[in-house]
PDB file of C-alpha atoms in Angstrom:
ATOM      1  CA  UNK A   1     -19.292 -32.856  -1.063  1.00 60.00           C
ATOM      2  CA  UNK A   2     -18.319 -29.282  -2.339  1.00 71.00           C
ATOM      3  CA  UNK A   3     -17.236 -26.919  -0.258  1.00 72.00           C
ATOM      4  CA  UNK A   4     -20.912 -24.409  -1.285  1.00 73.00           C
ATOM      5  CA  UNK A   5     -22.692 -27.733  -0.041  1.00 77.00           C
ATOM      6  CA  UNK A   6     -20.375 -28.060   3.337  1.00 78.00           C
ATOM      7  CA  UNK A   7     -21.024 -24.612   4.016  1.00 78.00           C
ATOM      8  CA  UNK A   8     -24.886 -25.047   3.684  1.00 79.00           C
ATOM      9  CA  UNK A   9     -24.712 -28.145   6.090  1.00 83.00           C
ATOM     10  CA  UNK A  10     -23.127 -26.382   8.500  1.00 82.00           C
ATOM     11  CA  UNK A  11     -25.689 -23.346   8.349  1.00 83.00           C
ATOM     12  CA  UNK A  12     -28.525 -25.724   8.686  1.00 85.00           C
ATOM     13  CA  UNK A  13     -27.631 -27.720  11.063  1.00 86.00           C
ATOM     14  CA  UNK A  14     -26.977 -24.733  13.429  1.00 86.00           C
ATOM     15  CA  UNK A  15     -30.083 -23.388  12.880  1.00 88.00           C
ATOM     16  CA  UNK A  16     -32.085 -26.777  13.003  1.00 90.00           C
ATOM     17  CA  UNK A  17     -32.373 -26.379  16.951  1.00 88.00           C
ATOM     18  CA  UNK A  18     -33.995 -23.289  16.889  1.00 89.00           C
ATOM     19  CA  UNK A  19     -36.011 -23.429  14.051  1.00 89.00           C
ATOM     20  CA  UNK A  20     -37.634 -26.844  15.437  1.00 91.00           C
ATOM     21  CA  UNK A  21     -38.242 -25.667  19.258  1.00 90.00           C
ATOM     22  CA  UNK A  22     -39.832 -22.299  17.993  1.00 87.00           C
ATOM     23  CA  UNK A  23     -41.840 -24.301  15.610  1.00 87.00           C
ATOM     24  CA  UNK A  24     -42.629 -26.547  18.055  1.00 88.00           C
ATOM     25  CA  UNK A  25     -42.989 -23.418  21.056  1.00 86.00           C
ATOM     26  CA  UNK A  26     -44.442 -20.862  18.837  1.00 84.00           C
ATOM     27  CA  UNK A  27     -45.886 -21.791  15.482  1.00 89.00           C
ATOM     28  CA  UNK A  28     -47.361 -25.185  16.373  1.00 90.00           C
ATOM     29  CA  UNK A  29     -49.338 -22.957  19.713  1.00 86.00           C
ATOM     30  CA  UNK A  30     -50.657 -20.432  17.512  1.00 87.00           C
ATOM     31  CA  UNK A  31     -51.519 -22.530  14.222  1.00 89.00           C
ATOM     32  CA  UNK A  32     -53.654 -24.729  17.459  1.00 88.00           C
ATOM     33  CA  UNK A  33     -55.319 -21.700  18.723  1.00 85.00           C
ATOM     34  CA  UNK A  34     -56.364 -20.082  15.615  1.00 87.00           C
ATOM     35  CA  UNK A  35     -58.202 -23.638  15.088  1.00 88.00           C
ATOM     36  CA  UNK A  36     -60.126 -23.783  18.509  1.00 90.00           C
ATOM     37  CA  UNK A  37     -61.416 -19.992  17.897  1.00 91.00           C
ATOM     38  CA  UNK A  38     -64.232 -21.017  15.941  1.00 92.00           C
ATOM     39  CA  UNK A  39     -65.237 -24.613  18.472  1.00 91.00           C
ATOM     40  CA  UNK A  40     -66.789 -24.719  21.486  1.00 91.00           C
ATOM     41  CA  UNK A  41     -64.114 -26.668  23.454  1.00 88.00           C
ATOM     42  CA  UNK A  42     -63.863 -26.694  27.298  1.00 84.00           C
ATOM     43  CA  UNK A  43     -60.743 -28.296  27.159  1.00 80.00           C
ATOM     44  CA  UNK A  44     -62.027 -32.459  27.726  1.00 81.00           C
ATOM     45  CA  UNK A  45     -64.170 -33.745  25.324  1.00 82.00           C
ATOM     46  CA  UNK A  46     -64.862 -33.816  21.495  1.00 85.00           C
ATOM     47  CA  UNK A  47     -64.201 -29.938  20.180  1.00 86.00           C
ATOM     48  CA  UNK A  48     -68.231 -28.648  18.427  1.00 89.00           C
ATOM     49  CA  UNK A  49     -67.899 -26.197  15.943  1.00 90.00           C
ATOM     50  CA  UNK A  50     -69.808 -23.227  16.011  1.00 91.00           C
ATOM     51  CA  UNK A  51     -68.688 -20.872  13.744  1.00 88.00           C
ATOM     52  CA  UNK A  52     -68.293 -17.114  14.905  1.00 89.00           C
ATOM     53  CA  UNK A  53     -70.483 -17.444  17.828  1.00 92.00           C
ATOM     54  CA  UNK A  54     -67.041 -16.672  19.906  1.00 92.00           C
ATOM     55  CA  UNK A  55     -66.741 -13.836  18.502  1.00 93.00           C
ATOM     56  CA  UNK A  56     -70.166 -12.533  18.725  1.00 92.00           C
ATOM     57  CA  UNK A  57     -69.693 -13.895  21.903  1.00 91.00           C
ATOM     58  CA  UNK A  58     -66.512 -11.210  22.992  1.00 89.00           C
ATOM     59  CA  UNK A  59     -68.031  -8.616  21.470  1.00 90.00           C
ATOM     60  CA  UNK A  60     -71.021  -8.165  23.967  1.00 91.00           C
ATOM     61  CA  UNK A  61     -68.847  -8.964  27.278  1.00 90.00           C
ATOM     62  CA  UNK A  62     -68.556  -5.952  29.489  1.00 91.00           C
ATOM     63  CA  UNK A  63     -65.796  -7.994  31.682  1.00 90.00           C
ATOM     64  CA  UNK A  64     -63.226  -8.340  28.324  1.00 90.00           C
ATOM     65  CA  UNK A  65     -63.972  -4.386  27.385  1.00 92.00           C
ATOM     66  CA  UNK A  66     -63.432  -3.458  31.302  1.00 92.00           C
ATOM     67  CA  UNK A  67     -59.976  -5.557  31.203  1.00 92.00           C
ATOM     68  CA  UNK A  68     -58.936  -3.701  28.117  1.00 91.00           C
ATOM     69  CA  UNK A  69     -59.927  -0.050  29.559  1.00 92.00           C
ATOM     70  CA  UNK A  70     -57.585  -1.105  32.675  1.00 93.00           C
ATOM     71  CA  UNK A  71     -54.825  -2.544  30.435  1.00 92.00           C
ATOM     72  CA  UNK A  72     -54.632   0.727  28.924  1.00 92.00           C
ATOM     73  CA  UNK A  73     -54.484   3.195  32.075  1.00 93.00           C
ATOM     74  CA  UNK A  74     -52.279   0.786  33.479  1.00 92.00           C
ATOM     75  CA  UNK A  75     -49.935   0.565  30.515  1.00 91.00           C
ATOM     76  CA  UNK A  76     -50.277   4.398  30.001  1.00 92.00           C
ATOM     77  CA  UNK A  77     -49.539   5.238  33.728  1.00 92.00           C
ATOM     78  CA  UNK A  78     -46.388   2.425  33.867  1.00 91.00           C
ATOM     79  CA  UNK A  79     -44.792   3.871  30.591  1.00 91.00           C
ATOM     80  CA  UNK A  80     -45.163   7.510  31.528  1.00 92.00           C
ATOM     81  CA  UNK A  81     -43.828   7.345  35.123  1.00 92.00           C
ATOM     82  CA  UNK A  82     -41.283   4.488  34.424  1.00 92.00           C
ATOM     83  CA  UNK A  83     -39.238   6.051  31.670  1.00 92.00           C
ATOM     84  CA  UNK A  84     -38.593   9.457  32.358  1.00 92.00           C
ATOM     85  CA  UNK A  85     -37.556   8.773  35.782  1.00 93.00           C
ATOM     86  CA  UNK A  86     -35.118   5.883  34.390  1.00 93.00           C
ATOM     87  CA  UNK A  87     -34.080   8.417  31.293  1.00 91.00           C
ATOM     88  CA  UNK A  88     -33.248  10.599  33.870  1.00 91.00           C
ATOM     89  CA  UNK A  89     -31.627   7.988  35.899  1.00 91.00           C
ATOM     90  CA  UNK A  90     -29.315   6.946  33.609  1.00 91.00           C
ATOM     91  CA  UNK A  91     -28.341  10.565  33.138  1.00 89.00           C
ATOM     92  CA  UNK A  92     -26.811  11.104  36.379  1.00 90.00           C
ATOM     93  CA  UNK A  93     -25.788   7.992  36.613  1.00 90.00           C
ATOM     94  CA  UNK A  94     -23.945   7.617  33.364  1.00 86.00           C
ATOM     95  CA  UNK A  95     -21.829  11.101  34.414  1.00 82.00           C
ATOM     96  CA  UNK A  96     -18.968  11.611  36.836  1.00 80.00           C
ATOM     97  CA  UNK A  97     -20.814  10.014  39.960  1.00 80.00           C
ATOM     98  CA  UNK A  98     -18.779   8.561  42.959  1.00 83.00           C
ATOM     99  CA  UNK A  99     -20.261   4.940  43.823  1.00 83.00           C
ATOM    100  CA  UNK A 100     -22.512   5.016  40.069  1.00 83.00           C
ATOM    101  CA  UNK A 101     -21.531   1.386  39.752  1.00 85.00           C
ATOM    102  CA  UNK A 102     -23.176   0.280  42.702  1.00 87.00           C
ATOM    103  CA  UNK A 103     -26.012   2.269  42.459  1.00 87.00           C
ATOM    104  CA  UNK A 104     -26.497   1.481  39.098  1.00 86.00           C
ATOM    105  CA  UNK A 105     -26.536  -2.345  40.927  1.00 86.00           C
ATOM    106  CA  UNK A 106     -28.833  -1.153  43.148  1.00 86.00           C
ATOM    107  CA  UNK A 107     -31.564   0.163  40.786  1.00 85.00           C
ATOM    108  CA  UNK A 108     -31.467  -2.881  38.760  1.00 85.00           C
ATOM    109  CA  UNK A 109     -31.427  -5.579  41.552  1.00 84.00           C
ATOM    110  CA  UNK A 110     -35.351  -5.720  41.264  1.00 83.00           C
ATOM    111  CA  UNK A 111     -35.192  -6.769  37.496  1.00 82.00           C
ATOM    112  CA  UNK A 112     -33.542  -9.660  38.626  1.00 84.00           C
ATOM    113  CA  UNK A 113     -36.255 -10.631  41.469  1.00 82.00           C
ATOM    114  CA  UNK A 114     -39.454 -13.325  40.240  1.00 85.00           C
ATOM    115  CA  UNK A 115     -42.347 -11.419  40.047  1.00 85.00           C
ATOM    116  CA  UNK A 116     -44.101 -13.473  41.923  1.00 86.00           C
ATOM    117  CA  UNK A 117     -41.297 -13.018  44.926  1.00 88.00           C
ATOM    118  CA  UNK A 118     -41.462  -9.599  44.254  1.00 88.00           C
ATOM    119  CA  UNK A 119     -45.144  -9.173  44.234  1.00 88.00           C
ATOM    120  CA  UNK A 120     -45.567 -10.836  47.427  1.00 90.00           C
ATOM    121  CA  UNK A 121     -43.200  -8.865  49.210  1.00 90.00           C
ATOM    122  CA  UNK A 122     -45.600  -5.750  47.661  1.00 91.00           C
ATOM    123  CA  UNK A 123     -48.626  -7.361  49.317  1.00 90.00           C
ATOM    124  CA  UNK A 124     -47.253  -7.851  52.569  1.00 90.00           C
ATOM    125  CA  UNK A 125     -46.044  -3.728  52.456  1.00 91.00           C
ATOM    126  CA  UNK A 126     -49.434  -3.076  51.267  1.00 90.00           C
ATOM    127  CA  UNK A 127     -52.013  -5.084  52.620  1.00 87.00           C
ATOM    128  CA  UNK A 128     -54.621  -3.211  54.350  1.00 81.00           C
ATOM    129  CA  UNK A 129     -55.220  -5.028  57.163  1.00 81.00           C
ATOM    130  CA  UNK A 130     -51.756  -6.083  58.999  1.00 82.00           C
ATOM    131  CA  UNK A 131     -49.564  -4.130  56.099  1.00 85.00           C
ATOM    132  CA  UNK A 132     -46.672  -2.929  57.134  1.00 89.00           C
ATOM    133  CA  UNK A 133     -46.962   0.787  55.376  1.00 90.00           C
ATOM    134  CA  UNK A 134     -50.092   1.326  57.232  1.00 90.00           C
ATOM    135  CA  UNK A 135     -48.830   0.014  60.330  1.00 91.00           C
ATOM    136  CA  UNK A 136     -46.317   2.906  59.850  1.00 91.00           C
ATOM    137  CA  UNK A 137     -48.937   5.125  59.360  1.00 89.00           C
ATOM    138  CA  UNK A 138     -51.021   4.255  61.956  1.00 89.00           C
ATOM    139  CA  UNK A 139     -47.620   4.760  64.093  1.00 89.00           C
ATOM    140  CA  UNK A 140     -47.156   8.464  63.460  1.00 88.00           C
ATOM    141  CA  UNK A 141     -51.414   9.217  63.987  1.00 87.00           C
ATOM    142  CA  UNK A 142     -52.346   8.916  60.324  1.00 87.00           C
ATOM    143  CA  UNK A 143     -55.021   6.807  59.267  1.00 86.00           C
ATOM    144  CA  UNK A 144     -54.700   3.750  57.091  1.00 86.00           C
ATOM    145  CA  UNK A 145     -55.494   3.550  53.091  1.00 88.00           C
ATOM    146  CA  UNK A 146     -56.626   0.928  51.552  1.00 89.00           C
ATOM    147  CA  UNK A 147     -53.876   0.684  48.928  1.00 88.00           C
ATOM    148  CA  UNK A 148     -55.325  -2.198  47.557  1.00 88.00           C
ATOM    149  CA  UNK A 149     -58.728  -1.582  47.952  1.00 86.00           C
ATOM    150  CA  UNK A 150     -61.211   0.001  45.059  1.00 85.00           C
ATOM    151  CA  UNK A 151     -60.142   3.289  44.896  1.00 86.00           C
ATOM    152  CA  UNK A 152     -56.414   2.438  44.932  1.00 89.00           C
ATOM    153  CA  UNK A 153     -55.307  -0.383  43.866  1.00 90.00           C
ATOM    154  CA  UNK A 154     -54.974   0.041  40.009  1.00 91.00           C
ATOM    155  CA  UNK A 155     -52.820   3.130  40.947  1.00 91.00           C
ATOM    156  CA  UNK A 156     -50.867   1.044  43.606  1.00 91.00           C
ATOM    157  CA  UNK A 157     -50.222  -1.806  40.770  1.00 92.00           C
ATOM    158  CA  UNK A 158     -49.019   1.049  38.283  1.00 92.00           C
ATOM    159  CA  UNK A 159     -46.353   2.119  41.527  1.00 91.00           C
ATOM    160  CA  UNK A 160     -45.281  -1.761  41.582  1.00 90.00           C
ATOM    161  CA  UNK A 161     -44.134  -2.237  38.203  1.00 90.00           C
ATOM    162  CA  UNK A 162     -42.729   0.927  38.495  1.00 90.00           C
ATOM    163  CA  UNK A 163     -40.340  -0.129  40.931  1.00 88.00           C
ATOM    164  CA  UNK A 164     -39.912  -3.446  39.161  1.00 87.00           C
ATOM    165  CA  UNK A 165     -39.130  -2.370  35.448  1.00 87.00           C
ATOM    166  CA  UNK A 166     -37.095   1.215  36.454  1.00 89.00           C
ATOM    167  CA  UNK A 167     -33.783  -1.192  36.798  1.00 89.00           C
ATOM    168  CA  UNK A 168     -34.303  -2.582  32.982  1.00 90.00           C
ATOM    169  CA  UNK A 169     -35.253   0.562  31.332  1.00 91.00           C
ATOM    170  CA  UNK A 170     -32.140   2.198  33.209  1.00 92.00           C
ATOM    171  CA  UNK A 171     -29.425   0.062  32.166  1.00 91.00           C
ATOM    172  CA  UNK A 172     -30.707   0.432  28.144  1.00 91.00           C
ATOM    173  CA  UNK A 173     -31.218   4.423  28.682  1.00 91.00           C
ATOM    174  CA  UNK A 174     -27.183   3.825  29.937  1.00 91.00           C
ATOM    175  CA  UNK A 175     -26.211   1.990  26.822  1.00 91.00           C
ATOM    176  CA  UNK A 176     -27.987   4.364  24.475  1.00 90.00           C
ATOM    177  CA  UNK A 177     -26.059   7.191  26.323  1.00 89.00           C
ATOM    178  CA  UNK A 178     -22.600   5.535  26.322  1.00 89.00           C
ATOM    179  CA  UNK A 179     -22.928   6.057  21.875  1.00 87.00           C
ATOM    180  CA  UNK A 180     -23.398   9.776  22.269  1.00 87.00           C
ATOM    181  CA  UNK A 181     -19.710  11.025  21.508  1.00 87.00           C
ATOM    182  CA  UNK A 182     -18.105  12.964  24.491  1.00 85.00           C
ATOM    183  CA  UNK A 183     -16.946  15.694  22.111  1.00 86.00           C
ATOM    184  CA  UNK A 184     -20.533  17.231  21.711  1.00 87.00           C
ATOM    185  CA  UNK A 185     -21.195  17.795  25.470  1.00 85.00           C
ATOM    186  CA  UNK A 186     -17.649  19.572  25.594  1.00 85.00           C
ATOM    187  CA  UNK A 187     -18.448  21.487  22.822  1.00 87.00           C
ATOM    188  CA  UNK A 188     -21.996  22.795  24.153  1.00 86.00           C
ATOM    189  CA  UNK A 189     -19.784  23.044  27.294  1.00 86.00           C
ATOM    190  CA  UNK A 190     -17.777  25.782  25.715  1.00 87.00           C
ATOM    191  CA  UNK A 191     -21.220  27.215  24.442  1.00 85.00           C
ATOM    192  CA  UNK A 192     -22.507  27.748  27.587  1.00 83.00           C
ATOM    193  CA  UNK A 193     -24.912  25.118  27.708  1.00 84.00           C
ATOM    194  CA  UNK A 194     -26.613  23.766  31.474  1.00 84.00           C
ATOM    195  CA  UNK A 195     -27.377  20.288  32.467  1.00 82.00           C
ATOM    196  CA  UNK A 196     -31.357  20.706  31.355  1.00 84.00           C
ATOM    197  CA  UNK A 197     -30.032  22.417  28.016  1.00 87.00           C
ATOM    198  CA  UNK A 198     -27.589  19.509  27.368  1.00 85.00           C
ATOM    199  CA  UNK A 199     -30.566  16.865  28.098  1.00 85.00           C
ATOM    200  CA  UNK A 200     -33.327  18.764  25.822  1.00 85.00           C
ATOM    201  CA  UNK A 201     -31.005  19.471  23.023  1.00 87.00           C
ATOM    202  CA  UNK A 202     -28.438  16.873  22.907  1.00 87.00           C
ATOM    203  CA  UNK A 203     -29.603  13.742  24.762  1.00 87.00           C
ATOM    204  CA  UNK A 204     -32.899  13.316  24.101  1.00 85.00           C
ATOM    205  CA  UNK A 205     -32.539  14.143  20.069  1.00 85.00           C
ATOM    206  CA  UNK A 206     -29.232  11.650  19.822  1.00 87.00           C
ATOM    207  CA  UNK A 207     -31.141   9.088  22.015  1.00 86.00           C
ATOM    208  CA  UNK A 208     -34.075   9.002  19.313  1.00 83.00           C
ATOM    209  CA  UNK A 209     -33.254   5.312  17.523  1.00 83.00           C
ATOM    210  CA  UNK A 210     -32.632   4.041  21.200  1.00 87.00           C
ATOM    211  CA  UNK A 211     -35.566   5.392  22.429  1.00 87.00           C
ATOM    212  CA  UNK A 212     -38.357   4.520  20.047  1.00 86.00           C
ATOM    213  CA  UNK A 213     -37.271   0.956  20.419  1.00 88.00           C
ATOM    214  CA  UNK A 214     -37.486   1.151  24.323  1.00 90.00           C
ATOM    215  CA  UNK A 215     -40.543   2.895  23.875  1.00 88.00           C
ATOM    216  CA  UNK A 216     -42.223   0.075  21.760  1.00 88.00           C
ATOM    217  CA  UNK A 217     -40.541  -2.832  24.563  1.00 89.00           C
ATOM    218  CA  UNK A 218     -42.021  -0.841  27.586  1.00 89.00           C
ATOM    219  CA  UNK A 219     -45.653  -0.475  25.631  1.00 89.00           C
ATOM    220  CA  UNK A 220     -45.525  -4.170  24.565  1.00 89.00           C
ATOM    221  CA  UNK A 221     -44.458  -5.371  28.223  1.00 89.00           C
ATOM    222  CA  UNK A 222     -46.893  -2.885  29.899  1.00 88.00           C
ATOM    223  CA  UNK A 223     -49.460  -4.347  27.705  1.00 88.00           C
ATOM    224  CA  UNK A 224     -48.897  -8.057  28.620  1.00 86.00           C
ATOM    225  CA  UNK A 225     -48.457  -7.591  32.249  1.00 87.00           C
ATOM    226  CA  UNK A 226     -50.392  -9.133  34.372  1.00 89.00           C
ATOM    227  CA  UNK A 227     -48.334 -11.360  36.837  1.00 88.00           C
ATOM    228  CA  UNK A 228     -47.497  -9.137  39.480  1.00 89.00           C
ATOM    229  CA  UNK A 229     -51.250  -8.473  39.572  1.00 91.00           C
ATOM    230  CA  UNK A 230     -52.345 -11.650  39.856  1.00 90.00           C
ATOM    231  CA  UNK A 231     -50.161 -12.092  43.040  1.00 89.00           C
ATOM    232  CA  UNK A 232     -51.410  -8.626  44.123  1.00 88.00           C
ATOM    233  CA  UNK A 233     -55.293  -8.599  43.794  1.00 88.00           C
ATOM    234  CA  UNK A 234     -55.964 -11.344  41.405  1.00 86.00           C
ATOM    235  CA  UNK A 235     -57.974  -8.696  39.234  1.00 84.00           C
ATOM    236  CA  UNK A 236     -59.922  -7.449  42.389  1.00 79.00           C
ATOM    237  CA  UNK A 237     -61.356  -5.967  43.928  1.00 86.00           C
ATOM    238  CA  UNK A 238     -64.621  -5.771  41.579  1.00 83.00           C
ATOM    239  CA  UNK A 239     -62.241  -6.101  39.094  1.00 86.00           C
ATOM    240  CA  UNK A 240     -60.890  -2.514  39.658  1.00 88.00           C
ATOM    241  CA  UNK A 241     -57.077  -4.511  38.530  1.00 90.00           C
ATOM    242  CA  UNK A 242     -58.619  -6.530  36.040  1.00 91.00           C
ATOM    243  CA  UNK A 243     -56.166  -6.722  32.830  1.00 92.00           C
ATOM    244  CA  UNK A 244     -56.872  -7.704  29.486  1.00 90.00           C
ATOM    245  CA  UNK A 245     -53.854 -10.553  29.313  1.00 91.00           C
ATOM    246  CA  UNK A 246     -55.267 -11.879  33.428  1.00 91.00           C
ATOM    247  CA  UNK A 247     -58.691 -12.557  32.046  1.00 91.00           C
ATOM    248  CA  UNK A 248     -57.077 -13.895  28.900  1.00 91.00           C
ATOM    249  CA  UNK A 249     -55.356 -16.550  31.958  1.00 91.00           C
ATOM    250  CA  UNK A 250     -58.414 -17.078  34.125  1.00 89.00           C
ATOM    251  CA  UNK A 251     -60.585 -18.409  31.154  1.00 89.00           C
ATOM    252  CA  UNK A 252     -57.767 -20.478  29.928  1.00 88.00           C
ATOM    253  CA  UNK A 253     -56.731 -22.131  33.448  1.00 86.00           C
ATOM    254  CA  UNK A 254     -59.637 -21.173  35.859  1.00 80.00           C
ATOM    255  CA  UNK A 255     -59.055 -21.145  39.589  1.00 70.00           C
ATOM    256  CA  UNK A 256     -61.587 -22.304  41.626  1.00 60.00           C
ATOM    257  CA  UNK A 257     -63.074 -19.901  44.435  1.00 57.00           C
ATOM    258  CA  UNK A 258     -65.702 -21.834  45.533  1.00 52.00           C
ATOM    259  CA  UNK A 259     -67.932 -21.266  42.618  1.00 50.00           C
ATOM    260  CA  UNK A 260     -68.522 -23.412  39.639  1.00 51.00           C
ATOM    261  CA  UNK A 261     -65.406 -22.525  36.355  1.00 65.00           C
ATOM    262  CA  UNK A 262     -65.357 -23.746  33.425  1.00 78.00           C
ATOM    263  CA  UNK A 263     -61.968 -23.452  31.099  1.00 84.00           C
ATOM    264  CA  UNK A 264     -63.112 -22.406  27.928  1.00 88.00           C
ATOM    265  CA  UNK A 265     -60.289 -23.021  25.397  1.00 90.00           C
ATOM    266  CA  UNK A 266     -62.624 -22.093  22.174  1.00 91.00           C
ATOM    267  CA  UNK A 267     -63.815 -18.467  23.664  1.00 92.00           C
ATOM    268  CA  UNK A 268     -60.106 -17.813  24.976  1.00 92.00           C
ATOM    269  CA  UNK A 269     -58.614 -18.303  21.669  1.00 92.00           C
ATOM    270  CA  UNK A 270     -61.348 -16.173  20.151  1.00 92.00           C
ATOM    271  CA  UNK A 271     -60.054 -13.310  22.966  1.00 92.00           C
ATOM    272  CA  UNK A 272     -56.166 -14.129  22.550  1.00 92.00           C
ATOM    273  CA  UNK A 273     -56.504 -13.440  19.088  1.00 91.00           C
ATOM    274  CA  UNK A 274     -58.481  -9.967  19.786  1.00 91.00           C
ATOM    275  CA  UNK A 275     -55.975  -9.258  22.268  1.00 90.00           C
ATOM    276  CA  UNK A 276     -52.931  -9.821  20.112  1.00 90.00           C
ATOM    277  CA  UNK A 277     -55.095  -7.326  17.415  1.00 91.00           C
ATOM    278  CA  UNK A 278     -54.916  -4.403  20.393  1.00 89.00           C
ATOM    279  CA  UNK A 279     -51.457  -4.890  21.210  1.00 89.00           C
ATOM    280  CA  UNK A 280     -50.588  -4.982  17.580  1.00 89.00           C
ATOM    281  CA  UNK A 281     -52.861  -2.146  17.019  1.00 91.00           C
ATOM    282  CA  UNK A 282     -51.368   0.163  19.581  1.00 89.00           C
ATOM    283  CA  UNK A 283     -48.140  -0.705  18.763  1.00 87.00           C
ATOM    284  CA  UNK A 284     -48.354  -0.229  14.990  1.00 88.00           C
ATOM    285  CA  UNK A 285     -49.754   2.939  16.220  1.00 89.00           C
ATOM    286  CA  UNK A 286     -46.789   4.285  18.179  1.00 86.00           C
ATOM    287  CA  UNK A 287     -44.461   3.193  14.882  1.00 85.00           C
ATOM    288  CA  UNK A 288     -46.334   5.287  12.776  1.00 86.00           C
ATOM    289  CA  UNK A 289     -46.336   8.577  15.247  1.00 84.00           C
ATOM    290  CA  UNK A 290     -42.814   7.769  16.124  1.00 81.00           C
ATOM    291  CA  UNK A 291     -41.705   7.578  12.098  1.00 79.00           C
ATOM    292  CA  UNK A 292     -43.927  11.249  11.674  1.00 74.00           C
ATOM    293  CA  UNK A 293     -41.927  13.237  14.373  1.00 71.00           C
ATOM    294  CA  UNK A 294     -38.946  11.491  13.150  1.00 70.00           C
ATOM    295  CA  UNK A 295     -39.783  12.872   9.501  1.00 67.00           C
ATOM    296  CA  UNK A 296     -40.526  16.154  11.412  1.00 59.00           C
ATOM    297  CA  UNK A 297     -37.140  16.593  13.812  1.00 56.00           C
TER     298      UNK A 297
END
C-alpha cells in the first residue's frame, strides 16, 4: 500500500464513527420525517397517503400560529434581557476583580444544572398556591401573584431561562474579551476615555465576529426551548406558555390528561418541517442584518 493510500485509510477510518452515527442520528431521522409529511400515520398501523392535506391542515390551526406568536416574544424577551446583562457581566468580571474566579463559578453553576432539576426548583419558588416567593410576600403584608398564572407566566418563563442561560452566554462574552489586546484600553486610557466610553467604542466594535455568532446560538436556542416550560406550565395555562417546538412534542408523544390523544406522526412532520422553515427563516434573517451593519461599521 502507498503511503497517499495509508494516509487515506487512516482519514477514513477516523471519520467512519462519526459519519455513520450522524447518518444514523441525523440524516436517517430527517430523510424518515420528510416521508411521513405527506401520510396520515398515527404512529401503529399501515401509513395512508394523503397528499398535502397536512399541510392544508397546519395552515388553518390557530393552536400552531398561537405557539409560534409565543415562541417569538419569548425568544425576543430571553435574547434581549439575557445578553446584555451577561455582555456586561463578563465586563466586570473579565477586569481587575478580587474573587472574579469564583464568581465567574457562580454565574455559570446553573448551565451545568438539568433543566428539568432546574425547572422544578422554579416551580416550587413560584407556584401560586404554597410557593415559596409568595409565601414571602404574604410575610411582609403584600399580596400574592400568580406568577404562573395567565397574565404572568410567559413573562415568568422568559425570567427562568434568563437565569439559566446568563452563565453560558457569560463565559463566551469572557473569551471574546480575553482577544481584545490590552494595549488599546491603555491607550484610550491615556486619551481620557471612561468605563462606558471604553465599552461603546472599543468592546462592543472588537467583540463584533464574537458576537454575531452568540447572537445567532442564543436566537437558535431561544427558538427551540421548550423544556423548562414543559416542567413549568406544560404550555398552560390556556396556552398563555405554549411554544412552537412544545406543541411540536405533544403531537409527537401525547400525554394523556384524562382526555382522548392521538400521536399524529404524519401532521407533526408536516409542522417540524414548518418549524425548522421559521427558525431558518429568522435566522437567515439576523445573518443578513448582521452582514449590512457589518458592511456599514
Amino acid at each position: 500500500m502507498t503511503r497517499r493510500w495509508r494516509s487515506y485509510t487512516e482519514a477514513y477510518t477516523f471519520i467512519l464513527p462519526s459519519a455513520t452515527l450522524m447518518a444514523a442520528l441525523g440524516i436517517y431521522p430527517i430523510l424518515w420525517a420528510l416521508r411521513y409529511m405527506f401520510y396520515d400515520y398515527k404512529g401503529y398501523g399501515a401509513a395512508k397517503f394523503i397528499g398535502i392535506e397536512n399541510f392544508q391542515r397546519l395552515m388553518h390551526d390557530e393552536q400552531l400560529w398561537h405557539a409560534v406568536k409565543n415562541t417569538l416574544i419569548y425568544g425576543a424577551g430571553k435574547v434581549l434581557i439575557t445578553l446584555p446583562v451577561a455582555l456586561l457581566l463578563a465586563v466586570i468580571l473579565n477586569g481587575k476583580l478580587q474573587g472574579r474566579n469564583f464568581l465567574r463559578g457562580i454565574y455559570f453553576m446553573p448551565t451545568i444544572l438539568s433543566t428539568a432539576v432546574m425547572s422544578t426548583v422554579f416551580y416550587i419558588i413560584f407556584n401560586t398556591y404554597n410557593g415559596l416567593l409568595n409565601q414571602i410576600l404574604k410575610s411582609v403584608g403584600l399580596p400574592s401573584v400568580e406568577w404562573l398564572g395567565t397574565e404572568h407566566a410567559l413573562l415568568t418563563t422568559i425570567l427562568i431561562a434568563f437565569w439559566g442561560g446568563l452563565g453560558n452566554y457569560m463565559l463566551l462574552f469572557i473569551a471574546g474579551l480575553q482577544g481584545i489586546p490590552k494595549d488599546v484600553y491603555e491607550s484610550a486610557a491615556i486619551d481620557g476615555a471612561n468605563g462606558l466610553q471604553k465599552l461603546v467604542y472599543i468592546t462592543i466594535p472588537m467583540l463584533g465576529p464574537v458576537l454575531n455568532i452568540i447572537m445567532m446560538i442564543a436566537i437558535i436556542s431561544a427558538l427551540e426551548s421548550y423544556e423548562s416550560i414543559m416542567v413549568l406550565t406544560g404550555g398552560g395555562p390556556a396556552g398563555k406558555t405554549e411554544v412552537m417546538y412544545l406543541y411540536l412534542f405533544k403531537l409527537l408523544f401525547p400525554v394523556s390528561t384524562g382526555e382522548s390523544m392521538t400521536q399524529e406522526i404524519g401532521y407533526g412532520s408536516a409542522v417540524a418541517f414548518i418549524l425548522a422553515l421559521v427558525v431558518g427563516a429568522i435566522t437567515g434573517l439576523y445573518l443578513w442584518v448582521s452582514r449590512k451593519i457589518n458592511n456599514i461599521y
